mmCIF file of C-alpha atoms in Angstrom:
data_model
loop_
_atom_site.group_PDB
_atom_site.id
_atom_site.type_symbol
_atom_site.label_atom_id
_atom_site.label_comp_id
_atom_site.label_asym_id
_atom_site.label_seq_id
_atom_site.Cartn_x
_atom_site.Cartn_y
_atom_site.Cartn_z
ATOM 1 C CA UNK A 7 4.090 -19.710 35.962
ATOM 2 C CA UNK A 8 1.545 -22.378 35.000
ATOM 3 C CA UNK A 9 2.166 -25.048 32.380
ATOM 4 C CA UNK A 10 0.187 -23.211 29.706
ATOM 5 C CA UNK A 11 1.967 -19.929 30.414
ATOM 6 C CA UNK A 12 5.301 -21.743 30.151
ATOM 7 C CA UNK A 13 4.340 -23.304 26.830
ATOM 8 C CA UNK A 14 3.144 -19.987 25.443
ATOM 9 C CA UNK A 15 6.324 -18.210 26.533
ATOM 10 C CA UNK A 16 8.493 -20.885 24.957
ATOM 11 C CA UNK A 17 6.508 -20.787 21.733
ATOM 12 C CA UNK A 18 6.903 -17.018 21.541
ATOM 13 C CA UNK A 19 10.651 -17.154 22.177
ATOM 14 C CA UNK A 20 11.152 -19.829 19.511
ATOM 15 C CA UNK A 21 8.980 -17.869 17.081
ATOM 16 C CA UNK A 22 11.094 -14.751 17.496
ATOM 17 C CA UNK A 23 14.208 -16.749 16.587
ATOM 18 C CA UNK A 24 12.550 -17.942 13.390
ATOM 19 C CA UNK A 25 11.191 -14.489 12.571
ATOM 20 C CA UNK A 26 14.722 -13.082 12.754
ATOM 21 C CA UNK A 27 15.648 -15.468 9.928
ATOM 22 C CA UNK A 28 12.499 -15.304 7.800
ATOM 23 C CA UNK A 29 10.254 -12.255 7.753
ATOM 24 C CA UNK A 30 6.475 -12.310 7.471
ATOM 25 C CA UNK A 31 6.630 -10.702 4.022
ATOM 26 C CA UNK A 32 8.668 -13.642 2.770
ATOM 27 C CA UNK A 33 6.135 -16.066 4.216
ATOM 28 C CA UNK A 34 3.342 -14.142 2.489
ATOM 29 C CA UNK A 35 5.157 -14.508 -0.845
ATOM 30 C CA UNK A 36 5.451 -18.260 -0.300
ATOM 31 C CA UNK A 37 1.752 -18.490 0.505
ATOM 32 C CA UNK A 38 0.824 -16.745 -2.745
ATOM 33 C CA UNK A 39 2.477 -19.571 -4.671
ATOM 34 C CA UNK A 40 0.504 -22.311 -2.886
ATOM 35 C CA UNK A 41 -2.746 -23.938 -3.996
ATOM 36 C CA UNK A 42 -5.810 -23.185 -1.831
ATOM 37 C CA UNK A 43 -5.972 -24.780 1.595
ATOM 38 C CA UNK A 44 -8.063 -27.937 1.948
ATOM 39 C CA UNK A 45 -11.419 -27.533 3.711
ATOM 40 C CA UNK A 46 -11.794 -30.164 6.462
ATOM 41 C CA UNK A 47 -15.374 -29.312 7.409
ATOM 42 C CA UNK A 48 -17.251 -31.463 4.839
ATOM 43 C CA UNK A 49 -15.497 -34.605 6.108
ATOM 44 C CA UNK A 50 -15.949 -33.522 9.718
ATOM 45 C CA UNK A 51 -19.702 -33.080 9.147
ATOM 46 C CA UNK A 52 -20.183 -36.423 7.398
ATOM 47 C CA UNK A 53 -22.109 -39.245 9.130
ATOM 48 C CA UNK A 54 -20.180 -41.211 11.737
ATOM 49 C CA UNK A 55 -17.217 -39.725 13.566
ATOM 50 C CA UNK A 56 -14.200 -38.189 11.892
ATOM 51 C CA UNK A 57 -10.675 -38.744 13.182
ATOM 52 C CA UNK A 58 -7.807 -36.284 13.379
ATOM 53 C CA UNK A 59 -4.760 -38.509 13.860
ATOM 54 C CA UNK A 60 -1.790 -36.881 15.524
ATOM 55 C CA UNK A 61 1.955 -36.987 14.919
ATOM 56 C CA UNK A 62 3.150 -36.614 18.501
ATOM 57 C CA UNK A 63 6.558 -37.570 19.896
ATOM 58 C CA UNK A 64 6.104 -36.504 23.507
ATOM 59 C CA UNK A 65 3.965 -34.400 25.828
ATOM 60 C CA UNK A 66 4.313 -32.543 29.139
ATOM 61 C CA UNK A 67 1.967 -35.012 30.833
ATOM 62 C CA UNK A 68 3.276 -38.336 29.464
ATOM 63 C CA UNK A 69 6.884 -37.559 28.538
ATOM 64 C CA UNK A 70 8.430 -39.414 25.597
ATOM 65 C CA UNK A 71 5.878 -41.380 23.582
ATOM 66 C CA UNK A 72 7.499 -42.469 20.321
ATOM 67 C CA UNK A 73 10.625 -41.834 18.247
ATOM 68 C CA UNK A 74 8.778 -41.026 14.965
ATOM 69 C CA UNK A 75 11.877 -40.774 12.800
ATOM 70 C CA UNK A 76 9.665 -40.387 9.717
ATOM 71 C CA UNK A 77 6.564 -38.303 10.491
ATOM 72 C CA UNK A 78 5.496 -38.393 6.847
ATOM 73 C CA UNK A 79 5.401 -42.201 6.853
ATOM 74 C CA UNK A 80 3.294 -42.176 10.009
ATOM 75 C CA UNK A 81 0.898 -39.653 8.481
ATOM 76 C CA UNK A 82 0.614 -41.768 5.351
ATOM 77 C CA UNK A 83 -0.276 -44.781 7.491
ATOM 78 C CA UNK A 84 -2.940 -42.737 9.270
ATOM 79 C CA UNK A 85 -4.376 -41.731 5.908
ATOM 80 C CA UNK A 86 -4.493 -45.363 4.781
ATOM 81 C CA UNK A 87 -6.438 -46.155 7.928
ATOM 82 C CA UNK A 88 -9.046 -43.569 7.000
ATOM 83 C CA UNK A 89 -7.970 -40.496 8.980
ATOM 84 C CA UNK A 90 -9.872 -37.378 7.937
ATOM 85 C CA UNK A 91 -7.028 -35.017 8.890
ATOM 86 C CA UNK A 92 -3.529 -35.131 10.358
ATOM 87 C CA UNK A 93 -2.461 -33.090 13.359
ATOM 88 C CA UNK A 94 1.243 -32.274 13.567
ATOM 89 C CA UNK A 95 2.752 -31.027 16.822
ATOM 90 C CA UNK A 96 5.280 -28.359 15.891
ATOM 91 C CA UNK A 97 6.218 -27.231 19.426
ATOM 92 C CA UNK A 98 9.781 -28.375 20.124
ATOM 93 C CA UNK A 99 10.434 -27.876 23.841
ATOM 94 C CA UNK A 100 7.854 -30.199 25.389
ATOM 95 C CA UNK A 101 6.453 -32.010 22.345
ATOM 96 C CA UNK A 102 9.613 -32.571 20.284
ATOM 97 C CA UNK A 103 8.087 -31.272 17.063
ATOM 98 C CA UNK A 104 9.158 -28.867 14.335
ATOM 99 C CA UNK A 105 7.685 -27.115 11.326
ATOM 100 C CA UNK A 106 9.822 -29.435 9.216
ATOM 101 C CA UNK A 107 7.583 -32.284 10.414
ATOM 102 C CA UNK A 108 4.566 -30.456 9.039
ATOM 103 C CA UNK A 109 6.286 -29.752 5.715
ATOM 104 C CA UNK A 110 7.185 -33.445 5.386
ATOM 105 C CA UNK A 111 3.647 -34.559 6.219
ATOM 106 C CA UNK A 112 2.109 -32.092 3.790
ATOM 107 C CA UNK A 113 4.290 -33.451 0.985
ATOM 108 C CA UNK A 114 3.107 -37.022 1.628
ATOM 109 C CA UNK A 115 -0.667 -36.835 2.262
ATOM 110 C CA UNK A 116 -3.595 -35.226 0.463
ATOM 111 C CA UNK A 117 -5.933 -34.845 3.444
ATOM 112 C CA UNK A 118 -6.075 -31.660 5.572
ATOM 113 C CA UNK A 119 -3.200 -30.990 7.966
ATOM 114 C CA UNK A 120 -3.484 -29.169 11.291
ATOM 115 C CA UNK A 121 -0.639 -27.180 12.799
ATOM 116 C CA UNK A 122 -0.971 -27.906 16.504
ATOM 117 C CA UNK A 123 1.065 -25.436 18.498
ATOM 118 C CA UNK A 124 0.683 -22.597 20.955
ATOM 119 C CA UNK A 125 -0.260 -19.774 18.618
ATOM 120 C CA UNK A 126 0.132 -16.315 20.113
ATOM 121 C CA UNK A 127 1.030 -14.212 17.072
ATOM 122 C CA UNK A 128 -0.070 -13.739 13.454
ATOM 123 C CA UNK A 129 3.416 -14.753 12.355
ATOM 124 C CA UNK A 130 2.800 -18.356 13.437
ATOM 125 C CA UNK A 131 -0.305 -18.500 11.239
ATOM 126 C CA UNK A 132 1.699 -17.262 8.260
ATOM 127 C CA UNK A 133 4.278 -19.947 9.077
ATOM 128 C CA UNK A 134 1.568 -22.582 9.265
ATOM 129 C CA UNK A 135 0.058 -21.721 5.904
ATOM 130 C CA UNK A 136 3.463 -21.326 4.227
ATOM 131 C CA UNK A 137 4.363 -24.817 5.477
ATOM 132 C CA UNK A 138 1.205 -26.212 3.899
ATOM 133 C CA UNK A 139 -1.167 -26.368 6.866
ATOM 134 C CA UNK A 140 -4.906 -26.240 6.283
ATOM 135 C CA UNK A 141 -5.922 -25.772 9.925
ATOM 136 C CA UNK A 142 -4.387 -24.047 12.930
ATOM 137 C CA UNK A 143 -5.099 -24.436 16.636
ATOM 138 C CA UNK A 144 -6.191 -21.408 18.672
ATOM 139 C CA UNK A 145 -6.410 -22.018 22.423
ATOM 140 C CA UNK A 146 -8.965 -19.715 24.053
ATOM 141 C CA UNK A 147 -7.283 -19.954 27.464
ATOM 142 C CA UNK A 148 -4.067 -18.535 25.994
ATOM 143 C CA UNK A 149 -5.594 -15.401 24.509
ATOM 144 C CA UNK A 150 -7.545 -12.271 25.350
ATOM 145 C CA UNK A 151 -10.757 -11.657 23.426
ATOM 146 C CA UNK A 152 -8.956 -9.121 21.252
ATOM 147 C CA UNK A 153 -6.042 -11.475 20.541
ATOM 148 C CA UNK A 154 -8.374 -14.361 19.804
ATOM 149 C CA UNK A 155 -10.490 -12.298 17.408
ATOM 150 C CA UNK A 156 -7.409 -11.004 15.615
ATOM 151 C CA UNK A 157 -5.824 -14.424 15.200
ATOM 152 C CA UNK A 158 -9.121 -15.986 14.124
ATOM 153 C CA UNK A 159 -9.553 -13.305 11.457
ATOM 154 C CA UNK A 160 -5.968 -13.699 10.242
ATOM 155 C CA UNK A 161 -6.364 -17.473 9.988
ATOM 156 C CA UNK A 162 -9.495 -17.097 7.871
ATOM 157 C CA UNK A 163 -7.825 -14.465 5.679
ATOM 158 C CA UNK A 164 -4.999 -16.933 5.009
ATOM 159 C CA UNK A 165 -7.438 -19.699 4.123
ATOM 160 C CA UNK A 166 -6.807 -21.652 7.316
ATOM 161 C CA UNK A 167 -9.640 -23.284 9.251
ATOM 162 C CA UNK A 168 -9.211 -22.359 12.939
ATOM 163 C CA UNK A 169 -9.748 -25.109 15.488
ATOM 164 C CA UNK A 170 -10.780 -23.054 18.523
ATOM 165 C CA UNK A 171 -9.997 -25.026 21.671
ATOM 166 C CA UNK A 172 -12.004 -24.658 24.892
ATOM 167 C CA UNK A 173 -12.069 -26.265 28.335
ATOM 168 C CA UNK A 174 -14.733 -24.334 30.285
ATOM 169 C CA UNK A 175 -18.246 -23.004 29.710
ATOM 170 C CA UNK A 176 -16.918 -19.450 29.559
ATOM 171 C CA UNK A 177 -14.356 -20.435 26.929
ATOM 172 C CA UNK A 178 -17.112 -22.088 24.870
ATOM 173 C CA UNK A 179 -19.091 -18.836 25.078
ATOM 174 C CA UNK A 180 -16.065 -16.874 23.903
ATOM 175 C CA UNK A 181 -15.542 -19.242 20.987
ATOM 176 C CA UNK A 182 -19.194 -18.944 19.966
ATOM 177 C CA UNK A 183 -19.114 -15.153 20.268
ATOM 178 C CA UNK A 184 -16.183 -15.296 17.863
ATOM 179 C CA UNK A 185 -18.278 -17.164 15.301
ATOM 180 C CA UNK A 186 -16.056 -20.262 15.377
ATOM 181 C CA UNK A 187 -17.242 -23.025 13.031
ATOM 182 C CA UNK A 188 -14.932 -25.664 14.574
ATOM 183 C CA UNK A 189 -14.714 -25.898 18.359
ATOM 184 C CA UNK A 190 -12.507 -28.284 20.281
ATOM 185 C CA UNK A 191 -13.433 -29.324 23.804
ATOM 186 C CA UNK A 192 -10.284 -30.398 25.580
ATOM 187 C CA UNK A 193 -10.796 -32.828 28.443
ATOM 188 C CA UNK A 194 -7.346 -31.864 29.707
ATOM 189 C CA UNK A 195 -6.820 -28.829 31.927
ATOM 190 C CA UNK A 196 -3.717 -27.258 30.390
ATOM 191 C CA UNK A 197 -2.680 -25.648 33.666
ATOM 192 C CA UNK A 198 -2.773 -28.805 35.792
ATOM 193 C CA UNK A 199 -2.522 -31.361 32.921
ATOM 194 C CA UNK A 200 -5.265 -33.402 34.581
ATOM 195 C CA UNK A 201 -7.838 -35.129 32.331
ATOM 196 C CA UNK A 202 -11.540 -35.321 33.140
ATOM 197 C CA UNK A 203 -13.292 -37.170 30.323
ATOM 198 C CA UNK A 204 -16.664 -35.875 31.561
ATOM 199 C CA UNK A 205 -15.694 -32.394 30.388
ATOM 200 C CA UNK A 206 -16.798 -33.012 26.816
ATOM 201 C CA UNK A 207 -20.264 -34.276 27.761
ATOM 202 C CA UNK A 208 -20.703 -31.350 30.135
ATOM 203 C CA UNK A 209 -19.810 -28.673 27.585
ATOM 204 C CA UNK A 210 -20.997 -30.134 24.271
ATOM 205 C CA UNK A 211 -24.668 -29.179 24.866
ATOM 206 C CA UNK A 212 -23.576 -25.529 24.943
ATOM 207 C CA UNK A 213 -22.417 -25.755 21.311
ATOM 208 C CA UNK A 214 -25.081 -25.448 18.574
ATOM 209 C CA UNK A 215 -25.553 -28.380 16.223
ATOM 210 C CA UNK A 216 -24.247 -26.464 13.211
ATOM 211 C CA UNK A 217 -20.855 -25.971 14.894
ATOM 212 C CA UNK A 218 -18.479 -28.917 14.489
ATOM 213 C CA UNK A 219 -17.374 -30.320 17.850
ATOM 214 C CA UNK A 220 -14.000 -31.999 18.405
ATOM 215 C CA UNK A 221 -13.272 -34.198 21.428
ATOM 216 C CA UNK A 222 -9.665 -33.717 22.557
ATOM 217 C CA UNK A 223 -7.598 -35.657 25.137
ATOM 218 C CA UNK A 224 -8.592 -38.873 26.836
ATOM 219 C CA UNK A 225 -9.529 -40.584 23.554
ATOM 220 C CA UNK A 226 -7.648 -43.851 24.000
ATOM 221 C CA UNK A 227 -9.900 -46.669 22.781
ATOM 222 C CA UNK A 228 -12.736 -47.274 20.323
ATOM 223 C CA UNK A 229 -15.067 -47.361 23.334
ATOM 224 C CA UNK A 230 -13.916 -43.833 24.227
ATOM 225 C CA UNK A 231 -14.696 -42.727 20.683
ATOM 226 C CA UNK A 232 -18.162 -44.233 20.967
ATOM 227 C CA UNK A 233 -18.821 -42.449 24.256
ATOM 228 C CA UNK A 234 -17.706 -39.079 22.898
ATOM 229 C CA UNK A 235 -19.730 -39.569 19.708
ATOM 230 C CA UNK A 236 -22.832 -40.335 21.744
ATOM 231 C CA UNK A 237 -22.178 -37.148 23.711
ATOM 232 C CA UNK A 238 -22.181 -35.130 20.492
ATOM 233 C CA UNK A 239 -18.644 -35.268 19.111
ATOM 234 C CA UNK A 240 -18.328 -34.958 15.341
ATOM 235 C CA UNK A 241 -14.556 -35.453 15.444
ATOM 236 C CA UNK A 242 -12.074 -37.177 17.750
ATOM 237 C CA UNK A 243 -8.499 -35.902 17.929
ATOM 238 C CA UNK A 244 -6.295 -38.848 18.858
ATOM 239 C CA UNK A 245 -2.554 -38.798 19.511
ATOM 240 C CA UNK A 246 -1.031 -40.931 22.248
ATOM 241 C CA UNK A 247 -3.158 -44.024 21.613
ATOM 242 C CA UNK A 248 -2.186 -44.071 17.941
ATOM 243 C CA UNK A 249 1.545 -43.349 18.251
ATOM 244 C CA UNK A 250 1.952 -46.018 20.943
ATOM 245 C CA UNK A 251 -0.470 -48.583 19.516
ATOM 246 C CA UNK A 252 1.966 -50.303 17.156
ATOM 247 C CA UNK A 253 -0.259 -50.345 14.060
ATOM 248 C CA UNK A 254 -1.384 -46.859 13.004
ATOM 249 C CA UNK A 255 -3.426 -48.108 10.042
ATOM 250 C CA UNK A 256 -5.457 -50.551 12.125
ATOM 251 C CA UNK A 257 -5.577 -48.091 15.006
ATOM 252 C CA UNK A 258 -7.247 -45.349 12.984
ATOM 253 C CA UNK A 259 -9.566 -47.848 11.296
ATOM 254 C CA UNK A 260 -10.748 -49.180 14.661
ATOM 255 C CA UNK A 261 -11.423 -45.660 15.941
ATOM 256 C CA UNK A 262 -13.369 -44.762 12.806
ATOM 257 C CA UNK A 263 -15.474 -47.922 13.000
ATOM 258 C CA UNK A 264 -16.314 -47.417 16.674
ATOM 259 C CA UNK A 265 -19.328 -45.275 15.844
ATOM 260 C CA UNK A 266 -21.379 -45.402 12.681
ATOM 261 C CA UNK A 267 -23.832 -42.608 12.058
#
């Protein structure tokens, strides 16, 4: 079993435990009581480069990164630095996250919040929206065309903006066939965990200008942000560099200022 298969299997097992406690109908009732989800796309399309700053305790590739006892405080610092959205890892086995982290972040910041997890079932999208998420990650490599189309449609029905993640030319084609408005290009191969920062520049020309492009993985310095922006990135998703940098406010600000449109 590859790393991605392992992560997907773990996410499904954990989801089934939660579903046994809280049914989808209950989540739907909670969603009805919420205000509309925030739309991240206007900020992502603005001049310059937008930043999605990530609350990330650990990863399969790097191991433990940061304690993050108060994810809401970290998210608030990101927002003060000018982050355009907050990504919250909610996968617990390899990333040390929980949905409670997302709930706490949502209560503290007014900018859009992304649930970053290994989504394989509609239930997880209902969970995401009920917890206050505005975006949800869909990884093309994890899903068949039918699964991807179904999850994408469910996300839109719930008011979520899907971030459709790709790593190959074929995955970009599948995302475009889906009609995705927000496409992530991950420089990391999720099966081997290796990073090739040339991946973004190789695949970005395949994505039409009207589709928002997000550079994922390997974004460690302002110079990296500049390189990805020059290759066509509208947004940089940054985790490890910010949680280990010591000053999240200044860290986000430096990334944002790296490229002015």
